[in-house]
Amino acid sequence: MARSRDETKRNQILLTSKSLFADKGFFNTSIADIVRETGFPVGTIYTYFQNKEDIIQKIVEEGWEEFYANLKSIRDSNIPPVEKLRTVIEEIIPELLQDVDLINILLTEAIQYTIIEDKIEKLTDTIDSILQAIPQSKSALTNIPRGFMKTSIVVFFLGILQTAKISKTKVMGITNQDIIDFTKSVISQSVGIKL
Amino acid sequence: MARSRDETKRNQILLTSKSLFADKGFFNTSIADIVRETGFPVGTIYTYFQNKEDIIQKIVEEGWEEFYANLKSIRDSNIPPVEKLRTVIEEIIPELLQDVDLINILLTEAIQYTIIEDKIEKLTDTIDSILQAIPQSKSALTNIPRGFMKTSIVVFFLGILQTAKISKTKVMGITNQDIIDFTKSVISQSVGIKL
Amino acid sequence: MARSRDETKRNQILLTSKSLFADKGFFNTSIADIVRETGFPVGTIYTYFQNKEDIIQKIVEEGWEEFYANLKSIRDSNIPPVEKLRTVIEEIIPELLQDVDLINILLTEAIQYTIIEDKIEKLTDTIDSILQAIPQSKSALTNIPRGFMKTSIVVFFLGILQTAKISKTKVMGITNQDIIDFTKSVISQSVGIKL
Amino acid sequence: MARSRDETKRNQILLTSKSLFADKGFFNTSIADIVRETGFPVGTIYTYFQNKEDIIQKIVEEGWEEFYANLKSIRDSNIPPVEKLRTVIEEIIPELLQDVDLINILLTEAIQYTIIEDKIEKLTDTIDSILQAIPQSKSALTNIPRGFMKTSIVVFFLGILQTAKISKTKVMGITNQDIIDFTKSVISQSVGIKL
DNA sequence: AATGAATGAGTCTTCATTCAT
DNA sequence: TATGAATGAAGACTCATTCAT
């Protein structure tokens, strides 16, 4: 038998490329860069990926899948609705914000290389279903009107991603923790509960 | 070297490039594309701009200047604070959202080619100073804590830009009007006043 | 190294390659194409053939051998000379013309990969010996002068092959039957006999 | 004003490429070969031609145009029909046979890169119209039947080209002069006149 | 000043062949 | 023996920028 596909190599290529794409952008990263950084011969890159675009697509798809799988597992778990929301804000989102490279790519290149609207649809639906399961506090004066739900989730989600992205490279005086705290605060008020 | 004589030509190059950069991205737009689209000879492009990067920089700087000048003129005007806020939301922001090409470039390329943190600093300061001038309604339960002010402005501003950007190309079921209405609603609640 | 065990596999590779080479040309056919089309693993190709060039050489040599063996068997048979000529024109040539793929390869690639002059020498000698055995009709006014014999056979043979080749792919309004009929007519007149 | 298109350069590229393509074949000739042989930088090749294929197409088209223009000028001239035929055989054809490189390319690559059927159509029509203008000698026993006219012209034309092509590289004992003489002889007999 | 041909480093990608398994 | 991942030289082509005219 001949050598068989080495999943480790594939991952190394993916990780190296992700870092390069995030740092320098897709177009400023050459296959030669990936070759240099991974130490693999060019041919090997093309053994595991169809072309340069395929690499970024796989980065985005697989990165997103992981995030979305986490999100869904929370939604489908048996914990109380409010706990679900808390977990999303305290665990899922921070975890995503941690992966700056992925965010960077998601916001700058993903739109060109993947079907972003599907992802946004799934995201808003999932978040929405978690929110709807929460009994509204009587005193909540600031509930988000039903019609704004999608818009608000999208604006908010994209906003925190973009903010996290910029704050990683540029000095803006905003930390990831600020973003998380702010998120918690906004959601608390909007939903009318204490998180 | 970049001597601008004919302001009309310079603007044509700028407008054409802006549209091309927004549509296809900076790297997918060649100088040859700009030449084809403007009808000018290559040499002419280099008479008005130092290089390709100079073009995108000028697009961003001048686009931003215009937006920021508008914003400042509102802040410095004599109308009551709440009216300032209303004008920002009902005029300044919608005007910016209208200029999809600029937003596109701001969000995807500007970060690489301009000093984004300065712009964000100026933006948050200006918005903040407008907000601070508004006497808080007693009943406002949802005021943004002082410490979150910057974060919230940045998240919000970047969020609406990114949302507007995506919604222009991809079918997400969110219109610019949705974004404006949502903005108005959020601000009203946060500040505790009726806009 | 090129150990042929399974004659069936070897033939499949040869047939598939012949068809591919004829359709797309030697250089536009990759080993990967042959792999895909035969379903064999790459290694197997190299078990039966030394390299890509070896494949085309074998196609040409073996194809030619078959044709030439047929031709010789006619020449060496006991039938009358005129019948030999008739058989060549009515059976051997049509059979060759049928094998478009071989002709294609013979005319476009063979010259580079095999010793074509040997083949032509053998061909003209064989045809010549068949013709010489035919007693010239007294009334034949159009006999080919002895010195033109070789030239005429070569020009004619190459001409019908090339014509058949082109007419297979391009609409020229010439069929294989036209070529055969024309051949018969020319030979009849040249040799001064009725075929 | 900038430098203007240099027709000399274009021709040098064309001539060099023609020689290389004829010698080594289209696929065995790299752009790097053309660069080395012409001494021009790569970019210059692409200033004058769209791509590699464009080069071979131009070689074929322009070479053919020249040949065909000559042929037509004979057909349309005022000399007697038989003289036209003689000129074709003694001048036009030999001239074409001289241009081995062109023939080589015509026969091996042209079919893939140009519309060969159009050329053949035009060729047969032109030759045919010259032949038809010649009053048939009463004693001509070997006239080509009308239906075979096209086939015979095509087979003959392609045959002499292919023969000339091979005889240039391989020792077959056939010279260009043999081909011309043979042609003259065949035509004389077929048409029933003395050339 | 205006022009556009000239330039060549650098891009992505291919593919015949090998050889570890 | 059978396999197919590994390899890297070589391929065609691009394009921002310059500079001769």
PDB file of C-alpha atoms in Angstrom, chain C residues 24-25 27-28 107-108 111-117 120-121 139 141-145 147-148 150-156 158-160 162-163 165-166 169-175 178-179 181-182 185-186 189, chain D residues 24-25 27-28 107-108 111-117 120-121 139 141-145 147-148 150-156 158-160 162-163 165-166 169-175 178-179 181-182 185-186 189:
ATOM      1  CA  LYS C  24      -6.866  15.498 -27.032  1.00  0.00           C
ATOM      2  CA  GLY C  25      -3.331  14.969 -28.243  1.00  0.00           C
ATOM      3  CA  PHE C  27       0.491  16.616 -24.435  1.00  0.00           C
ATOM      4  CA  ASN C  28      -3.043  17.451 -23.480  1.00  0.00           C
ATOM      5  CA  LEU C 107       0.241  11.625 -38.251  1.00  0.00           C
ATOM      6  CA  THR C 108       0.608  13.971 -35.341  1.00  0.00           C
ATOM      7  CA  ILE C 111       6.826  11.169 -36.222  1.00  0.00           C
ATOM      8  CA  GLN C 112       8.301  12.360 -32.980  1.00  0.00           C
ATOM      9  CA  TYR C 113       8.161   9.086 -31.169  1.00  0.00           C
ATOM     10  CA  THR C 114       8.973   6.410 -33.720  1.00  0.00           C
ATOM     11  CA  ILE C 115      11.197   5.844 -36.683  1.00  0.00           C
ATOM     12  CA  ILE C 116       8.794   6.827 -39.418  1.00  0.00           C
ATOM     13  CA  GLU C 117      11.204   6.428 -42.346  1.00  0.00           C
ATOM     14  CA  ILE C 120       7.518   4.311 -45.078  1.00  0.00           C
ATOM     15  CA  GLU C 121      10.315   2.343 -46.658  1.00  0.00           C
ATOM     16  CA  SER C 139      -3.304   0.599 -73.561  1.00  0.00           C
ATOM     17  CA  LEU C 141      -1.368   5.660 -71.209  1.00  0.00           C
ATOM     18  CA  THR C 142      -0.970   6.981 -67.746  1.00  0.00           C
ATOM     19  CA  ASN C 143       1.502   4.669 -66.182  1.00  0.00           C
ATOM     20  CA  ILE C 144       3.460   6.175 -63.379  1.00  0.00           C
ATOM     21  CA  PRO C 145       7.065   6.483 -64.487  1.00  0.00           C
ATOM     22  CA  GLY C 147      11.113   7.072 -60.800  1.00  0.00           C
ATOM     23  CA  PHE C 148       7.919   8.507 -59.389  1.00  0.00           C
ATOM     24  CA  LYS C 150       8.008   5.854 -54.385  1.00  0.00           C
ATOM     25  CA  THR C 151       6.983   9.495 -54.351  1.00  0.00           C
ATOM     26  CA  SER C 152       3.545   8.659 -55.618  1.00  0.00           C
ATOM     27  CA  ILE C 153       2.958   5.924 -53.074  1.00  0.00           C
ATOM     28  CA  VAL C 154       4.106   8.108 -50.235  1.00  0.00           C
ATOM     29  CA  VAL C 155       2.169  11.175 -51.335  1.00  0.00           C
ATOM     30  CA  PHE C 156      -0.892   9.120 -51.897  1.00  0.00           C
ATOM     31  CA  LEU C 158      -0.039  10.118 -46.517  1.00  0.00           C
ATOM     32  CA  GLY C 159      -2.673  12.088 -48.398  1.00  0.00           C
ATOM     33  CA  ILE C 160      -5.467   9.630 -47.751  1.00  0.00           C
ATOM     34  CA  GLN C 162      -4.442  12.963 -43.522  1.00  0.00           C
ATOM     35  CA  THR C 163      -7.703  13.437 -45.389  1.00  0.00           C
ATOM     36  CA  LYS C 165      -8.052  12.208 -40.211  1.00  0.00           C
ATOM     37  CA  ILE C 166      -9.391  15.675 -40.877  1.00  0.00           C
ATOM     38  CA  THR C 169     -13.492  15.800 -37.003  1.00  0.00           C
ATOM     39  CA  LYS C 170     -14.169  18.596 -39.448  1.00  0.00           C
ATOM     40  CA  VAL C 171     -17.013  18.878 -41.922  1.00  0.00           C
ATOM     41  CA  MET C 172     -15.346  18.776 -45.315  1.00  0.00           C
ATOM     42  CA  GLY C 173     -17.943  16.814 -47.234  1.00  0.00           C
ATOM     43  CA  ILE C 174     -15.558  13.936 -47.822  1.00  0.00           C
ATOM     44  CA  THR C 175     -16.331  10.473 -46.459  1.00  0.00           C
ATOM     45  CA  ASP C 178     -15.099   8.806 -51.133  1.00  0.00           C
ATOM     46  CA  ILE C 179     -11.478   8.267 -50.254  1.00  0.00           C
ATOM     47  CA  ASP C 181     -13.516   5.105 -54.278  1.00  0.00           C
ATOM     48  CA  PHE C 182     -11.098   7.761 -55.339  1.00  0.00           C
ATOM     49  CA  SER C 185     -10.202   5.009 -59.481  1.00  0.00           C
ATOM     50  CA  VAL C 186      -6.727   6.477 -59.418  1.00  0.00           C
ATOM     51  CA  GLN C 189      -6.151   4.441 -64.217  1.00  0.00           C
TER      52      GLN C 189
ATOM     53  CA  LYS D  24      10.134  21.004 -31.328  1.00  0.00           C
ATOM     54  CA  GLY D  25       6.384  21.209 -31.565  1.00  0.00           C
ATOM     55  CA  PHE D  27       4.003  21.904 -26.493  1.00  0.00           C
ATOM     56  CA  ASN D  28       7.703  21.292 -26.337  1.00  0.00           C
ATOM     57  CA  LEU D 107      -0.148  19.764 -40.413  1.00  0.00           C
ATOM     58  CA  THR D 108       0.472  19.126 -36.762  1.00  0.00           C
ATOM     59  CA  ILE D 111      -5.910  21.663 -36.986  1.00  0.00           C
ATOM     60  CA  GLN D 112      -6.274  22.310 -33.311  1.00  0.00           C
ATOM     61  CA  TYR D 113      -5.834  26.021 -33.446  1.00  0.00           C
ATOM     62  CA  THR D 114      -7.563  27.206 -36.589  1.00  0.00           C
ATOM     63  CA  ILE D 115     -10.573  26.465 -38.699  1.00  0.00           C
ATOM     64  CA  ILE D 116      -8.972  24.111 -41.156  1.00  0.00           C
ATOM     65  CA  GLU D 117     -12.144  23.245 -43.074  1.00  0.00           C
ATOM     66  CA  ILE D 120      -9.566  23.499 -47.418  1.00  0.00           C
ATOM     67  CA  GLU D 121     -12.833  24.689 -48.871  1.00  0.00           C
ATOM     68  CA  SER D 139      -7.771  12.329 -75.922  1.00  0.00           C
ATOM     69  CA  LEU D 141      -8.568   9.254 -70.969  1.00  0.00           C
ATOM     70  CA  THR D 142      -7.814   9.807 -67.388  1.00  0.00           C
ATOM     71  CA  ASN D 143      -9.865  12.797 -66.485  1.00  0.00           C
ATOM     72  CA  ILE D 144     -10.816  12.931 -62.877  1.00  0.00           C
ATOM     73  CA  PRO D 145     -14.555  12.342 -62.610  1.00  0.00           C
ATOM     74  CA  GLY D 147     -17.370  13.851 -58.118  1.00  0.00           C
ATOM     75  CA  PHE D 148     -13.817  13.061 -57.183  1.00  0.00           C
ATOM     76  CA  LYS D 150     -12.657  17.735 -54.260  1.00  0.00           C
ATOM     77  CA  THR D 151     -11.403  14.494 -52.774  1.00  0.00           C
ATOM     78  CA  SER D 152      -8.547  14.351 -55.233  1.00  0.00           C
ATOM     79  CA  ILE D 153      -7.438  17.913 -54.609  1.00  0.00           C
ATOM     80  CA  VAL D 154      -7.543  17.444 -50.869  1.00  0.00           C
ATOM     81  CA  VAL D 155      -5.777  14.073 -50.843  1.00  0.00           C
ATOM     82  CA  PHE D 156      -3.182  15.377 -53.198  1.00  0.00           C
ATOM     83  CA  LEU D 158      -2.348  17.146 -48.011  1.00  0.00           C
ATOM     84  CA  GLY D 159      -0.225  14.318 -49.371  1.00  0.00           C
ATOM     85  CA  ILE D 160       2.452  16.549 -50.846  1.00  0.00           C
ATOM     86  CA  GLN D 162       2.930  15.739 -45.442  1.00  0.00           C
ATOM     87  CA  THR D 163       5.545  14.192 -47.697  1.00  0.00           C
ATOM     88  CA  LYS D 165       7.285  17.717 -44.127  1.00  0.00           C
ATOM     89  CA  ILE D 166       8.642  14.264 -43.379  1.00  0.00           C
ATOM     90  CA  THR D 169      13.644  15.709 -41.294  1.00  0.00           C
ATOM     91  CA  LYS D 170      13.795  12.054 -42.169  1.00  0.00           C
ATOM     92  CA  VAL D 171      15.809  10.403 -44.883  1.00  0.00           C
ATOM     93  CA  MET D 172      13.244   9.008 -47.266  1.00  0.00           C
ATOM     94  CA  GLY D 173      15.010   9.574 -50.550  1.00  0.00           C
ATOM     95  CA  ILE D 174      12.358  11.991 -51.722  1.00  0.00           C
ATOM     96  CA  THR D 175      13.223  15.614 -52.507  1.00  0.00           C
ATOM     97  CA  ASP D 178      10.570  14.952 -56.777  1.00  0.00           C
ATOM     98  CA  ILE D 179       7.328  16.106 -55.289  1.00  0.00           C
ATOM     99  CA  ASP D 181       7.870  16.811 -60.731  1.00  0.00           C
ATOM    100  CA  PHE D 182       5.472  14.156 -59.638  1.00  0.00           C
ATOM    101  CA  SER D 185       3.217  14.667 -64.112  1.00  0.00           C
ATOM    102  CA  VAL D 186       0.032  13.665 -62.353  1.00  0.00           C
ATOM    103  CA  GLN D 189      -2.037  13.247 -67.185  1.00  0.00           C
TER     104      GLN D 189
END
